[in-house]
Each structure stands twice: as C-alpha cells, then as structure tokens.
Short mmCIF file of C-alpha atoms and ligand atoms in Angstrom, two decimals:
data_model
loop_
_atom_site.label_atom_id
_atom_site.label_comp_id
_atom_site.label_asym_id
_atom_site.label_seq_id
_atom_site.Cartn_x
_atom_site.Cartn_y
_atom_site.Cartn_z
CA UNK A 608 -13.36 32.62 -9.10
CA UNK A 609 -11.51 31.51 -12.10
CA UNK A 610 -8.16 30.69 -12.29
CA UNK A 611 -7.34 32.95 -15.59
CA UNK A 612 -10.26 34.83 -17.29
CA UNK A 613 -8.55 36.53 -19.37
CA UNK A 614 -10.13 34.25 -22.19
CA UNK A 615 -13.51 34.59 -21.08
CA UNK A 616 -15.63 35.90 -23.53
CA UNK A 617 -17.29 39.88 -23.66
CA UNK A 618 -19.27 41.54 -26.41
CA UNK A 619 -17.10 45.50 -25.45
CA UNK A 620 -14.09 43.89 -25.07
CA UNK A 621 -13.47 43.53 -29.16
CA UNK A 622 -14.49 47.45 -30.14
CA UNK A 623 -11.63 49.42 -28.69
CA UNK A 624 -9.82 47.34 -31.18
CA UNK A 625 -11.72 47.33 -33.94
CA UNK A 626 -11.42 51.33 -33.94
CA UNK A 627 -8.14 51.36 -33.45
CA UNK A 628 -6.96 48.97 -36.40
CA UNK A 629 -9.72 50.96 -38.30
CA UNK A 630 -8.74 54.59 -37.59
CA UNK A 631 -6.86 55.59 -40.26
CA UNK A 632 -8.71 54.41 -42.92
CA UNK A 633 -11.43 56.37 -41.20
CA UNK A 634 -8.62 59.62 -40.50
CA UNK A 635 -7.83 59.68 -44.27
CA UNK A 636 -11.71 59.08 -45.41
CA UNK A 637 -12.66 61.87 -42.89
CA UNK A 638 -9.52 64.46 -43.94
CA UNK A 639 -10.13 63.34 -47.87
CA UNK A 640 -14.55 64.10 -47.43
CA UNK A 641 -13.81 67.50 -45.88
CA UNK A 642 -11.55 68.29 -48.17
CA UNK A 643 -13.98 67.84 -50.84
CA UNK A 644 -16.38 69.57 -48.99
CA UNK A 645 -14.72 72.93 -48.89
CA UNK A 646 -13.07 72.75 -51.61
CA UNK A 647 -15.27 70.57 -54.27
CA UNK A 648 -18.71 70.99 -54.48
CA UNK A 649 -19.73 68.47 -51.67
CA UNK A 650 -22.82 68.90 -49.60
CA UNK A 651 -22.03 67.82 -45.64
CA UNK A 652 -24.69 65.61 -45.96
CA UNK A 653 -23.27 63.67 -48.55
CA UNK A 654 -19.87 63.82 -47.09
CA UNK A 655 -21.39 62.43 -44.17
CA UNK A 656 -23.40 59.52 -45.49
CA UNK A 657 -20.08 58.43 -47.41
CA UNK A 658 -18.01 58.41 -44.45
CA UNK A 659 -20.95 56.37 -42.53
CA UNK A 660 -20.44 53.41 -45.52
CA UNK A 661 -16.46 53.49 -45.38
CA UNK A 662 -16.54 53.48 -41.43
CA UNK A 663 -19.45 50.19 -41.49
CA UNK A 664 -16.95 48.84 -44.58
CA UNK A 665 -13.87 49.28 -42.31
CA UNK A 666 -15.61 47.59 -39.40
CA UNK A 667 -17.52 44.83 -40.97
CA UNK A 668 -14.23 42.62 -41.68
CA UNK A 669 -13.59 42.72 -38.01
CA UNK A 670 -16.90 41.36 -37.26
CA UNK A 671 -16.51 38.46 -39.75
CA UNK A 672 -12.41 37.71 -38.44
CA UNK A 673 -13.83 38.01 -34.88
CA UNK A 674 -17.29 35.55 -35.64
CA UNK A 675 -14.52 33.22 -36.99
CA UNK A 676 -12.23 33.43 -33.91
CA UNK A 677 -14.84 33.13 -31.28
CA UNK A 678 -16.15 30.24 -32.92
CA UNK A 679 -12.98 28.66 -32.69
CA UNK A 680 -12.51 30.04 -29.01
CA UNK A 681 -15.87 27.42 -28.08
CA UNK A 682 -14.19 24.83 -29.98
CA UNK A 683 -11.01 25.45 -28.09
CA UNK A 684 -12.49 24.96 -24.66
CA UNK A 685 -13.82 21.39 -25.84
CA UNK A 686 -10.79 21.37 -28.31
CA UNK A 687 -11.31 17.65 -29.14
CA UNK A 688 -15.18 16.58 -28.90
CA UNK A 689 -12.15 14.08 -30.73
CA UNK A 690 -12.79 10.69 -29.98
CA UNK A 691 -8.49 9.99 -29.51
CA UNK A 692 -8.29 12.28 -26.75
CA UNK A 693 -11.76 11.29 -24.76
CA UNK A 694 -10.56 7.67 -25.38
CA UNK A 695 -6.54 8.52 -24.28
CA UNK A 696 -8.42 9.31 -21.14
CA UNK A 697 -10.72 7.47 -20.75
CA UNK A 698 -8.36 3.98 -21.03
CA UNK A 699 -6.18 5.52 -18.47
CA UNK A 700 -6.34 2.85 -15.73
CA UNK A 701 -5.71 5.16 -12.60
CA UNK A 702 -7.79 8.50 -12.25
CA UNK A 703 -7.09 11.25 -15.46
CA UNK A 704 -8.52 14.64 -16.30
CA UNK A 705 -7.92 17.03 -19.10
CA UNK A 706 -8.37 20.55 -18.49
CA UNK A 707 -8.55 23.78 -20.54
CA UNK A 708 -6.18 26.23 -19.51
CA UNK A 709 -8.76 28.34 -17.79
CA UNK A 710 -9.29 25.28 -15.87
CA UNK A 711 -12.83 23.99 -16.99
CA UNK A 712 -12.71 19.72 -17.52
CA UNK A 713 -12.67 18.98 -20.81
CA UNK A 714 -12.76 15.19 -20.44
CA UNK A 715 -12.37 12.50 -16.91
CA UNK A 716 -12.10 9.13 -16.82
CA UNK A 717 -14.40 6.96 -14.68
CA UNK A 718 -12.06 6.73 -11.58
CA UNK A 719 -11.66 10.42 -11.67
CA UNK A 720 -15.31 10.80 -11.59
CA UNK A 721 -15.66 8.17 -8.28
CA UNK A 722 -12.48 10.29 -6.76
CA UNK A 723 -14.36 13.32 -7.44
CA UNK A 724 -17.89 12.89 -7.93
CA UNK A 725 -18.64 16.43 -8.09
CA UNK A 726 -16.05 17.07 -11.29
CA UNK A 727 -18.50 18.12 -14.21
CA UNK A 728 -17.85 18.69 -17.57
CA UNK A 729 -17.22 22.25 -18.61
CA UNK A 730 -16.96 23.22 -15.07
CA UNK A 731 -13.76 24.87 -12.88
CA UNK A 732 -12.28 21.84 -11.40
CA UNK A 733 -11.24 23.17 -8.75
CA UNK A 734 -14.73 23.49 -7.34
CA UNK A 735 -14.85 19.63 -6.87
CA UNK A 736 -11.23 19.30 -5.70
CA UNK A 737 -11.37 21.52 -2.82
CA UNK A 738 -7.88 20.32 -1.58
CA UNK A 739 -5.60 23.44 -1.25
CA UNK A 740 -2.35 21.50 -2.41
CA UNK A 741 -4.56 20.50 -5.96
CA UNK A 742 -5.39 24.17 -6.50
CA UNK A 743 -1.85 25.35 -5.69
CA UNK A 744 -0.36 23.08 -8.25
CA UNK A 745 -3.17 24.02 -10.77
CA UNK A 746 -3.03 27.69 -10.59
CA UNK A 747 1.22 27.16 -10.32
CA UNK A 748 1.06 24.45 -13.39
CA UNK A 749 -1.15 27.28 -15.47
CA UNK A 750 0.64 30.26 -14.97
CA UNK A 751 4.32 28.46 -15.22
CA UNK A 752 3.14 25.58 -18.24
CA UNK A 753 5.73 23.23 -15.96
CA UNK A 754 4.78 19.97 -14.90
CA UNK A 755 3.57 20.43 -10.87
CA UNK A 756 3.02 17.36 -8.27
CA UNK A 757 0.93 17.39 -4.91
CA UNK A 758 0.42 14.85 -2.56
CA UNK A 759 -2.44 15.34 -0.53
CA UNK A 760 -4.73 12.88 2.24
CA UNK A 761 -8.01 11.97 0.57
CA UNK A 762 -10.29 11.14 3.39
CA UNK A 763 -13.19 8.75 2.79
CA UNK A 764 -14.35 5.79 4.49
CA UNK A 765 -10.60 4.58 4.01
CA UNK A 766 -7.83 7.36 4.00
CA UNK A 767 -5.96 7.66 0.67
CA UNK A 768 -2.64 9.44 -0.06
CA UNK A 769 -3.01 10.63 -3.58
CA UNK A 770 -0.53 11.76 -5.42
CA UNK A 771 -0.88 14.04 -8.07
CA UNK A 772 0.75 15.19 -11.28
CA UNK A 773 -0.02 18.00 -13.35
CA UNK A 774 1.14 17.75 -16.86
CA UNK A 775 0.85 20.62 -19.48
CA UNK A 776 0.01 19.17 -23.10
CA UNK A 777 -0.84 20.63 -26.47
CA UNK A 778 -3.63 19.08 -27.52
CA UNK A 779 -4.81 19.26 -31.25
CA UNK A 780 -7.96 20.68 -32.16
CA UNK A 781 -10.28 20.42 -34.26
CA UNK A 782 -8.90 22.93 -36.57
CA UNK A 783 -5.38 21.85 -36.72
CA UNK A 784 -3.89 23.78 -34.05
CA UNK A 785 -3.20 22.78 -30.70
CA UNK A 786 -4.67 24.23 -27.39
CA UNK A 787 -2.60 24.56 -24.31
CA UNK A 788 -4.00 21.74 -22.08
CA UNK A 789 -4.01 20.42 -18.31
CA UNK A 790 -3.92 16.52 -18.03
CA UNK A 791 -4.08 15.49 -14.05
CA UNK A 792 -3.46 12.15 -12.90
CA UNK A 793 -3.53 10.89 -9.52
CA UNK A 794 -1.68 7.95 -8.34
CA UNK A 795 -2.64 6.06 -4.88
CA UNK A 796 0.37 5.76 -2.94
CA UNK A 797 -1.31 4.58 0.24
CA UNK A 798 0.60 0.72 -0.21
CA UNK A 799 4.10 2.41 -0.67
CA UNK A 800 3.07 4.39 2.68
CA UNK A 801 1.95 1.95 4.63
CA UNK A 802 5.47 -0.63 3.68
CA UNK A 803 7.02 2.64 4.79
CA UNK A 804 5.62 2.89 7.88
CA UNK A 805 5.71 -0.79 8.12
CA UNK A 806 9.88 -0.45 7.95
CA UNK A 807 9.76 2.32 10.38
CA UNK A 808 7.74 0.09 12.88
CA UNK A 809 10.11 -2.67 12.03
CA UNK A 810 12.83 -1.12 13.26
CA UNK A 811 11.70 0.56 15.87
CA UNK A 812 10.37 -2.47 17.24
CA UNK A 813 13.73 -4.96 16.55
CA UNK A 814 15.40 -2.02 18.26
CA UNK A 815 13.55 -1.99 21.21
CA UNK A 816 13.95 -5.39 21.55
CA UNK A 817 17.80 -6.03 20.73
CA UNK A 818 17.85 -2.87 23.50
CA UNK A 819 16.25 -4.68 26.26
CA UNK A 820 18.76 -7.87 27.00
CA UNK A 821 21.33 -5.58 25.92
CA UNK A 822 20.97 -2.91 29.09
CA UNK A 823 20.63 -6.04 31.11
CA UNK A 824 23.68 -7.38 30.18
CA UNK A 825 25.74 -4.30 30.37
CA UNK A 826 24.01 -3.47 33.96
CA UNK A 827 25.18 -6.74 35.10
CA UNK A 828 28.52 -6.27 33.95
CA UNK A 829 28.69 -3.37 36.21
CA UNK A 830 27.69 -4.36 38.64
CA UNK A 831 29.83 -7.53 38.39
CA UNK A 832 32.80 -5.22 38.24
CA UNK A 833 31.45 -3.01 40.92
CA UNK A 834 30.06 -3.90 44.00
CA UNK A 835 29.36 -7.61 43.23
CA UNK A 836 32.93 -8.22 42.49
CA UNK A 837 34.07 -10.59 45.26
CA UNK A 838 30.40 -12.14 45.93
CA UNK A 839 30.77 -15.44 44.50
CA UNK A 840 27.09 -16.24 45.35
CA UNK A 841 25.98 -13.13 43.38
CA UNK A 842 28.14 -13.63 40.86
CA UNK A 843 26.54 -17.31 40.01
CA UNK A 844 23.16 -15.57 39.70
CA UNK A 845 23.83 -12.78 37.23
CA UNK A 846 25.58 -14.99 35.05
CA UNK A 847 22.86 -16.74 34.91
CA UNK A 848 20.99 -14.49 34.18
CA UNK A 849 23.65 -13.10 31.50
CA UNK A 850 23.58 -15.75 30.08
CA UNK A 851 19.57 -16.31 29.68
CA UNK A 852 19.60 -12.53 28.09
CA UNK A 853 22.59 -13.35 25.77
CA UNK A 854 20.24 -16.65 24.10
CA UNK A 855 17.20 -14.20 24.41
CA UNK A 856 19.46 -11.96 21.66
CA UNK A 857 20.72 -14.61 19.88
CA UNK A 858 17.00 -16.06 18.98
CA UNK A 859 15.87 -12.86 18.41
CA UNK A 860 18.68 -12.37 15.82
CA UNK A 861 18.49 -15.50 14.58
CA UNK A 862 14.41 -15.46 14.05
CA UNK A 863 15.17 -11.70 12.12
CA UNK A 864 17.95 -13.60 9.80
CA UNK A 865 14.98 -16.30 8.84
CA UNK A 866 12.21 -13.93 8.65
CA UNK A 867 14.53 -11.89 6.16
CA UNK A 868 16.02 -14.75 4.50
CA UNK A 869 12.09 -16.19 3.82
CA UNK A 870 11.37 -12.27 2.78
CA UNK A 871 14.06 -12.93 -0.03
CA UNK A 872 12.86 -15.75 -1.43
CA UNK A 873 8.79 -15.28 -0.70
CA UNK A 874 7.99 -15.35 -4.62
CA UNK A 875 10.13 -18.63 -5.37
CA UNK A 876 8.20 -21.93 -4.56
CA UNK A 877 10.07 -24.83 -2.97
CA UNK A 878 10.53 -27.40 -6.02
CA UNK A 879 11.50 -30.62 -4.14
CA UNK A 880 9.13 -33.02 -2.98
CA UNK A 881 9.46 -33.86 0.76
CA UNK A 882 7.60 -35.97 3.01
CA UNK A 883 6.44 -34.46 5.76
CA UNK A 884 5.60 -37.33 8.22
CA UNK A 885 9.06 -37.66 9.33
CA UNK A 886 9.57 -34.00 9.66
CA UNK A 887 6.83 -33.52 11.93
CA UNK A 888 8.19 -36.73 13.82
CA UNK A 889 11.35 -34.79 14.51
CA UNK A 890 10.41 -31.80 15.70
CA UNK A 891 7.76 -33.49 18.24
CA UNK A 892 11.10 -35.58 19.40
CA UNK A 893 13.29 -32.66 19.34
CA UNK A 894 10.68 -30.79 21.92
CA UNK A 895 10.02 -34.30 24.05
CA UNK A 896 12.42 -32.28 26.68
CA UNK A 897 10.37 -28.83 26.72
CA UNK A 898 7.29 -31.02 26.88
CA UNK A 899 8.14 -32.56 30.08
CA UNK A 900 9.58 -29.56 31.42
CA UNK A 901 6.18 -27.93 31.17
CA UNK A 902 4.17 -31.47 32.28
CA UNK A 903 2.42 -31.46 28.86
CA UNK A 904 2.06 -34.60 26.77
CA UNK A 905 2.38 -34.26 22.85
CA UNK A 906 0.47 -36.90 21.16
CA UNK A 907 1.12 -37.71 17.62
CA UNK A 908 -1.68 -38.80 14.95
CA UNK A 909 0.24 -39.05 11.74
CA UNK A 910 -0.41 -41.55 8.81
CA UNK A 911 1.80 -44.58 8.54
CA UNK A 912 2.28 -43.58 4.30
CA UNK A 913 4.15 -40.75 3.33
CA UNK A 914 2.58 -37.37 2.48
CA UNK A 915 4.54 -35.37 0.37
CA UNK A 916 4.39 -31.49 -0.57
CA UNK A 917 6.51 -29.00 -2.35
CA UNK A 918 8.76 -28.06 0.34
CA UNK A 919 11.92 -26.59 1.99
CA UNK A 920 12.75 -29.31 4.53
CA UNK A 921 14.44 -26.64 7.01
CA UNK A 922 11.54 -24.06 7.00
CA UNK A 923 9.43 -27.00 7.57
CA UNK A 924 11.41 -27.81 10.54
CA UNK A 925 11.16 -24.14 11.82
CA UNK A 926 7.61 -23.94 11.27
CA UNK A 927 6.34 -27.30 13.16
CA UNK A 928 8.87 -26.19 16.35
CA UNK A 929 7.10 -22.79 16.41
CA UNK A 930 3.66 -24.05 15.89
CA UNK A 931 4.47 -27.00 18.83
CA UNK A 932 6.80 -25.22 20.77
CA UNK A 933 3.87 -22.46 21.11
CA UNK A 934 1.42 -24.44 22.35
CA UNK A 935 3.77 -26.03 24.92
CA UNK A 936 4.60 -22.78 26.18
CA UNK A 937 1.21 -20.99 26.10
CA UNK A 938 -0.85 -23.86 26.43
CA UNK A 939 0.90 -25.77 29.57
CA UNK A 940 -2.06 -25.38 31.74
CA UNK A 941 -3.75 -28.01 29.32
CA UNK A 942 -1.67 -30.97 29.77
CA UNK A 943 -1.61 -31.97 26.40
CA UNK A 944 -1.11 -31.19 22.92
CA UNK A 945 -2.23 -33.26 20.29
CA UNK A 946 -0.63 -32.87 16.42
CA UNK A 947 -2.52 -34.61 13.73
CA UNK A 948 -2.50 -34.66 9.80
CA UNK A 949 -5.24 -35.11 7.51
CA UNK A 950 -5.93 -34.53 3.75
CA UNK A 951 -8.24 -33.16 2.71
CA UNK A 952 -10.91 -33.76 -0.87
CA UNK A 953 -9.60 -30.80 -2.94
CA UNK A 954 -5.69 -31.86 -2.96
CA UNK A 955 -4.99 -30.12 0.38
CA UNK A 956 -2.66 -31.84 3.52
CA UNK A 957 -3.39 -30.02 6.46
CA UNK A 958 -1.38 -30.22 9.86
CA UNK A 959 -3.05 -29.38 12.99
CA UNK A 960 -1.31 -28.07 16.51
CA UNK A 961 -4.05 -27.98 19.35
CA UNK A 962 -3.42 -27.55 22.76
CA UNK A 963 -6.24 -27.36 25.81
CA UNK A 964 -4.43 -24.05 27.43
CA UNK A 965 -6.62 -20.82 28.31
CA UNK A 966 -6.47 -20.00 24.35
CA UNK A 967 -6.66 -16.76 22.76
CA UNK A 968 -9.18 -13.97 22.65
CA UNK A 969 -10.94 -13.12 19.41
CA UNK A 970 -10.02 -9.52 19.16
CA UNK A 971 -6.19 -10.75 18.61
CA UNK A 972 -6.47 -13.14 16.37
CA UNK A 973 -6.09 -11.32 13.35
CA UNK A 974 -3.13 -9.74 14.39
CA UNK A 975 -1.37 -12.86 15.79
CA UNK A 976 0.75 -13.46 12.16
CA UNK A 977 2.54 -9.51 12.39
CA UNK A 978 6.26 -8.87 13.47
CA UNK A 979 6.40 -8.33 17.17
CA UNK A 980 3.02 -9.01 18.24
CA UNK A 981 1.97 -10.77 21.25
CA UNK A 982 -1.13 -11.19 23.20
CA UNK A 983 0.89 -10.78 26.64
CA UNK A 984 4.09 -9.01 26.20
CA UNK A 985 5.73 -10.00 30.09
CA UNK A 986 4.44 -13.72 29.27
CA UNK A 987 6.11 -13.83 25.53
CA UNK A 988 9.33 -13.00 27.28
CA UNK A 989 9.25 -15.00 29.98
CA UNK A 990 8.83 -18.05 27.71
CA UNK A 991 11.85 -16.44 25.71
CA UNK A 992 9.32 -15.53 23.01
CA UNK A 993 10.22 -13.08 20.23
CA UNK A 994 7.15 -12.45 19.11
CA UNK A 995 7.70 -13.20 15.24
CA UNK A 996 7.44 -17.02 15.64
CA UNK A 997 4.02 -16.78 13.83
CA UNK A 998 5.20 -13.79 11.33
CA UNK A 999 7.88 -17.07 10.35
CA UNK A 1000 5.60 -19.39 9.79
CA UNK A 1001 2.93 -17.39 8.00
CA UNK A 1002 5.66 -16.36 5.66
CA UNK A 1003 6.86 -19.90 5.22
CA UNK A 1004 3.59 -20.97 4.07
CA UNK A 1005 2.82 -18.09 2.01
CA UNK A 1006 6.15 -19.25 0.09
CA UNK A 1007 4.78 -22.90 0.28
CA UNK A 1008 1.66 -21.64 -1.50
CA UNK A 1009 -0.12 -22.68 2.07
CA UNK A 1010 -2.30 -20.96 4.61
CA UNK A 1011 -2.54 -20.58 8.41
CA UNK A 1012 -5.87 -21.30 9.98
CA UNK A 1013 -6.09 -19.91 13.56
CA UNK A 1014 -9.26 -21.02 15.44
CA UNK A 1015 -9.24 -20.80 19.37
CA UNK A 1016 -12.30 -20.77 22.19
CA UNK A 1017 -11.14 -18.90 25.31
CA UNK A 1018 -10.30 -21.29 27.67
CA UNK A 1019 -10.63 -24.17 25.97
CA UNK A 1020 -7.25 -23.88 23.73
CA UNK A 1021 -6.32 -23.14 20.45
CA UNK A 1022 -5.49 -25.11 17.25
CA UNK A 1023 -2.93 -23.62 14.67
CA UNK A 1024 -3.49 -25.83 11.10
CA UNK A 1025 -1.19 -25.43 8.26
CA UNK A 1026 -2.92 -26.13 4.88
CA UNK A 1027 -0.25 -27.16 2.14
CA UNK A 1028 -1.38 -28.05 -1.58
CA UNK A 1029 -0.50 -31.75 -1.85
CA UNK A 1030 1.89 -32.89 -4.75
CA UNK A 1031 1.37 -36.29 -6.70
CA UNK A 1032 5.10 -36.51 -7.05
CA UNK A 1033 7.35 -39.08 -5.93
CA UNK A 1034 9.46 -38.41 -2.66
CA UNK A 1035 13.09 -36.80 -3.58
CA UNK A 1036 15.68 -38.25 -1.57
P1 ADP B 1713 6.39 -15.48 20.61
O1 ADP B 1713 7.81 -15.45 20.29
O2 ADP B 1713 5.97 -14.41 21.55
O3 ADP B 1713 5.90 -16.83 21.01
P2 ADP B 1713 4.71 -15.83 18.28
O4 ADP B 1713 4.63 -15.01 17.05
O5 ADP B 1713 5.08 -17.25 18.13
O6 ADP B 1713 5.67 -15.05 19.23
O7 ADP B 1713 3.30 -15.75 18.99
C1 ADP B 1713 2.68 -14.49 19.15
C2 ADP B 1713 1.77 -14.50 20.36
O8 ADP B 1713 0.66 -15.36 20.10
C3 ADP B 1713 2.42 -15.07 21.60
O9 ADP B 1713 3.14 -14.09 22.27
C4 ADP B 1713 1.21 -15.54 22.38
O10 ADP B 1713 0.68 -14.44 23.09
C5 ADP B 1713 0.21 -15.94 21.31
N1 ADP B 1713 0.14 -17.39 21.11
C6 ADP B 1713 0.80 -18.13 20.17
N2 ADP B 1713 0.47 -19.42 20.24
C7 ADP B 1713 -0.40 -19.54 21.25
C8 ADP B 1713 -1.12 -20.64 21.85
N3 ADP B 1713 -0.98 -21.88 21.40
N4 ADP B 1713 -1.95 -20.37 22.87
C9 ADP B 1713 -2.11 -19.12 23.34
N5 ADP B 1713 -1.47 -18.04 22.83
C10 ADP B 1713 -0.62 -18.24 21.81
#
C-alpha cells in the first residue's frame, strides 16, 4: 500500500493525453484530406497514408516531452544522488530520514538505520516503522505539507520514548528544481521522562511523608480536646508523642531544604580549602550522646596532620552526622563503630564509617543513595529516619567531585567510605 501513487509510473496512463492535446491537428488534417478527396483529385489511399504521417508527427513530440519528464520523474525520487543532502543527513547527530513524497527513503543516517534496521533505500518507510502514530503523521504530513510530531514507545531491550518530527522540505534536484521532500527526525526523550516521573515520585513521596506526623498530630489534638481533656496522665503521653511527630516534620523539612539547596548548587565546586580532621572530630563529639544512648562505642583513627580538600565546611558536617549517625542507629547491635581516614596513591582522601550491625542485603544496595528509600520502612521511622540521609550525602559528594562506596556483608556490618580528590593547597582559615 502506498501512501500516494498517484506518481507512480504507467505506460496507458500518458495516451489519453497525448490524443487529446493532438486532436485537432488531427480534426483539421482529417476534415482538410477528405475534403481533397471529394473534391480534388485525391485517391483514399493517399489521403489515408498522409493522415497516418501527420497523426505519428503530432504524437511523436509527446513521446520525446514525456521521455524527458519521466527521466526526470527517476531523478526526482532520488532527487539528490547530491552529496549536500546525503551528507546534511548523514551529520545529523540524532536519527534523520529524507523521504520522497510518495514516501520511499531517499537517504538515513546511521542511527536511523540502528532505530530501524529494516528502513531500505528506495523502499516505503513505513514498512519498517510499523508504529501507527509514525504512519499517521506521515500520511497527515503528506497530504497537508505541515510539519506533524508523534511520540510513540519504542520497545527494545530498553524502552525508548521517541519523539518524532515530520518536516516538509524542498529539496533541490539535480535539475534545478526542487522536489517536495519528507525529512523525519526522532528525538529520545526517555531522560526528560524519567526526571518527570522522578518529580512526580518526589512529591508523592514528601507528601506521604509530611502526611503521616501530620494526622498524628491533628488526631491527638482531638482527642486532647475531646475525651482526654481532663486526664492529666494522658495528656503527658500524647504530648510526648506530639512533640516526637512535630521534630519528625521538622527534619524531614529541614533534610528537603538541604537536599534542594545542594540540588541548586550541584554544578558549582566548593573553592575553599578545609581540613577535614577537625570536622570529622566534631561530628563524632556532637553524636558521643546518641552513641551511648544506643551502647555503641565510636572509635576514631584520624591522622595527627591536617588533610585538606575542596570543601563546604557545613555539608561536610551534614554528611559525616548522616554517615555516623546511620551506623549508630542501624548498626547498634554491633557495639562499635569505628571512623578512619586514609589517602590514598592517586591524590584521593577517603573517610570510612563501619559499624559491626546485621548490615545490608545486596539486592538494596544500589538503591540505598535515592530520595525516600529505606531497607525497613517501620525501622527508618522509628530511628526518626527520613530516608534521604544518603540521597544528602551522595549529592554532597557529587558537588565535592567525590564518590560513595557502599560495601556491606550481611551480618557482619557495613562500611560507608567517602572518596574526596585531595587538594595541595594550604588550609583557608
Ligand atoms: P534514613 O533517614 O532512613 O536513615 P538514609 O538515606 O540515611 O535514610 O538511609 C536509607 C536506608 O539505608 C535506611 O533506612 C537503612 O535501612 C539503610 N541503612 C543506612 N545506613 C545503614 C547501616 N549503617 N546499616 C544498615 N542499614 C543502613
């Protein structure tokens, strides 16, 4: 099935018009030989073997004009064996391919040919593009010469969302006219899809859990004002309570302002020089108090020199408590946590949090660093978790130029390191 044949070639198709451009020369030759046949001296046979050479003389110019134009009809369909236009496409960098208005390719580019391996040269293209959206916008995009767009799911090992555009374009040919064209390209917009989707989740997700304390809290309040209202007793306990769901709302708010405000400024690097020794010092003070809460001991192994990296001293801060505070919480049951820094050959300082708790399985490791993840949702909250502590501090070191390096044996504890690329700079104060 083509999409418009009305170009396609046919040796009867010329005649009817030959005759008819022809027939009065042939009415006056025929009217002008009988003439002279009844009234001159004209025998039919002669009158008849003149009209024969007039009619061939009317018709041969035809067959010369028409020789020319179907020549120029096979050039048209390959309008430019032109090296511009096979090279235009060609250099295009995502998938491109220039059809004839019939809708035969006239030239693709290599990615058009690994979208579509069965696109061939001189063939329909919508026989290799089975989607019903591309042959829509084709056939709509032919028969309107306005630009048409489709966005359609190609399905391979990896699901794609294509988009395409359909662009009508004169293209010259070789004869110094121009041929009504087709150019498709297609566009992947799988990444823009997927940050979409992304958003939605986010959302969804900082929704649910901004939704959570918040019916707790209101519940309470009823039932503070309801049938609670002169238990004293009662009343202690819900505050309490309140209260633990207010701070629960106030991290989680405060963790989304950080993760945001780290977002903002992901593709500046930190220019001053800080030493983090002391940093790391502080935060291992600041969480003595957790520590003995949860009977774990931290020890330190940090050089007595000072090791200094391009850095934001307060993102620092938040990354050490999450990396620490983490393996107090999940990895009590240990008894101890030990942080240590090292530097390694190539330029590299790397910080290690290990803790002896049950550790993590290997299935979630991978997904440890996204918004809102947790291996065990009821034990996240319970230790007032938000579940983007590691989101944080993968996107601090991503704007530290560093790397996380999660490495864990189940039941025998895991060990968070932050690689940092060292600086030879002196320490700004
Ligand atoms: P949360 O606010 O829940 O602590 P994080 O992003 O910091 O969020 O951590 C995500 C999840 O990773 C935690 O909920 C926990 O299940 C797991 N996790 C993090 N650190 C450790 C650790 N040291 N040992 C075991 N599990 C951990």
């Amino acid at each position: 099935m083509a999409i418009d044949d009305s170009h396609s070639p046919s040796f009867f198709a010329p005649w009817p018009d030959r005759l008819r451009h022809s027939a009065i020369i042939l009415l006056a030759a025929g009217l002008a030989l009988c003439a002279l046949v009844l009234l001159a001296d004209l025998s039919p046979a002669r009158a008849a073997a003149v009209f024969i050479c007039i009619a061939a003389a009317a018709l041969v110019p035809w067959r010369l004009h028409n020789a020319v134009s179907s020549r120029e009809d096979v050039r048209a369909v390959t309008p430019v064996e032109a090296a511009a236009v096979s090279a235009v496409v060609a250099g295009m960098p995502d998938p491109a391919i220039l059809l004839d208005r019939a809708g035969r390719v006239i030239h693709l580019n290599a990615a058009a040919a690994q979208l579509a391996p069965a696109l061939r040269k001189n063939e329909l293209a919508q026989f290799a593009l089975r989607s019903p959206e591309i042959i829509t916008a084709l056939r709509e995009a032919i028969a309107t010469s306005e630009p048409r767009r489709a966005i359609y799911l190609d399905q391979g090992p990896v699901d794609r969302w294509m988009e395409l555009i359909i662009t009508p374009v004169p293209v010259p040919t070789l004869f110094g006219g121009t041929e009504k064209c087709m150019l498709l390209t297609f566009h992947d917009q799988t990444p823009l899809r997927r940050v979409e989707e992304m958003r939605a989740d986010f959302v969804a997700n900082a929704s649910h859990e901004l939704r959570t304390p918040l019916a707790a809290l209101s519940g309470f309040i009823d039932t503070l004002q309801g049938p609670a209202k002169e238990d004293a007793k009662a009343r202690e306990r819900f505050l309490s309570i309140m209260h633990t769901q207010a701070t629960r709302m106030a991290r989680l708010i405060d963790d989304l302002l950080s993760l945001s405000r780290v977002e903002l400024s992901a593709h500046v690097r930190p220019d001053a020089c800080v030493d983090i020794v002391p940093i790391i010092r502080q935060v291992a003070d600041g969480l003595e108090p957790l520590a003995r809460e949860r009977q774990v001991e931290i020890k330190i192994d940090l050089p007595a020199a000072p090791v200094t990296i391009a850095g934001d001293r307060e993102e620092l801060l938040r990354l050490f408590e999450n990396l620490i505070e983490n393996a107090l919480k999940y990895g009590a049951s240990g008894g101890r946590v030990i942080v240590s820094l090292s530097q390694a050959g190539e330029g590299e300082v790397r910080v290690m949090v290990r803790d002896f708790g049950p550790g993590i399985a290997p299935e979630h490791l991978p997904r440890l660093t996204e918004r809102f993840y947790r291996v065990d949702v009821g034990d996240s909250r319970a230790q007032g978790g938000t579940g983007l502590g590691l989101s944080l501090v993968k996107h601090i070191l991503n704007r530290h130029r560093g790397r996380l390096l999660i490495e864990s044996v189940p039941r025998n504890g895991a060990t968070f390191t932050a690689c940092f690329p060292q600086t030879k700079t002196p320490v700004a104060h």
